[in-house]
Amino acid sequence: MSSSAQLDKLIRALQVQPGVGTRSATRIAYHLLDRRRSDAIELGHVLIEAMNNIRQCTCCRNYSDSDLCKICANQERHNTRSLCIVESPSDVEAIENSNNFFGLYFVLHGHLSPIDGIGAKELGLPLLDSLLATNKFDEIILATNPTIEGDATASFIASLAQRHNIKHISKIASGVPLGGDLDSVDQKTLASSFMNRRPFS
Ligand SMILES: [Zn+2]
């Protein structure tokens, strides 16, 4: 406990960030109070604005300032008739930075995990189902993380895509380390795993 109730509150609030415990939060709080007060006030405003305004794109579920994200609003992206399924918004960013895919995305915000109560509905699969029914995609690329849960999720989505008679269903190739996260892979590796994607079986 510090000398100020407000300071205690600030230290507790700072711990909302992953990996920040009491000690780090205390250090950050003192740093902000000592040297960065105006920046911290600005950060507060930006946080409020972001939390109030950033929402999920109604088409792909990636984070967006408006109903449709920039990628879904771009007609050229639709013309590729290619859809890449990823677990998280940071995966979209990693794939975009690898400059190897120019189609649309669908963001699951996780993977199937019955034990945690995460099923088809939580991953937005009813929305994906209607997206596959209304858009004529030629190709679905499964780019879930190479983990047991990611693979199980990919299989589930592959059978959903098969019901919509999608011609090409592929999974990104190895090169992405097993058990790793897509967004931690370097751009060259990610680009090559895209190029070497193989039909899903
Ligand atoms: Zn979108």
mmCIF file of C-alpha atoms and ligand atoms in Angstrom, residues 57 59-62 68-69 72, ligand 1:
data_model
loop_
_atom_site.group_PDB
_atom_site.id
_atom_site.type_symbol
_atom_site.label_atom_id
_atom_site.label_comp_id
_atom_site.label_asym_id
_atom_site.label_seq_id
_atom_site.Cartn_x
_atom_site.Cartn_y
_atom_site.Cartn_z
ATOM 1 C CA CYS A 57 -15.958 -5.282 -38.444
ATOM 2 C CA CYS A 59 -17.828 -8.733 -42.145
ATOM 3 C CA CYS A 60 -14.517 -10.141 -40.839
ATOM 4 C CA ARG A 61 -14.608 -9.424 -37.059
ATOM 5 C CA ASN A 62 -11.256 -7.641 -37.156
ATOM 6 C CA LEU A 68 -16.608 -2.255 -42.230
ATOM 7 C CA CYS A 69 -12.833 -2.365 -41.772
ATOM 8 C CA CYS A 72 -13.408 -5.398 -46.240
HETATM 9 ZN ZN ZN B 1 -13.447 -6.476 -42.116
#
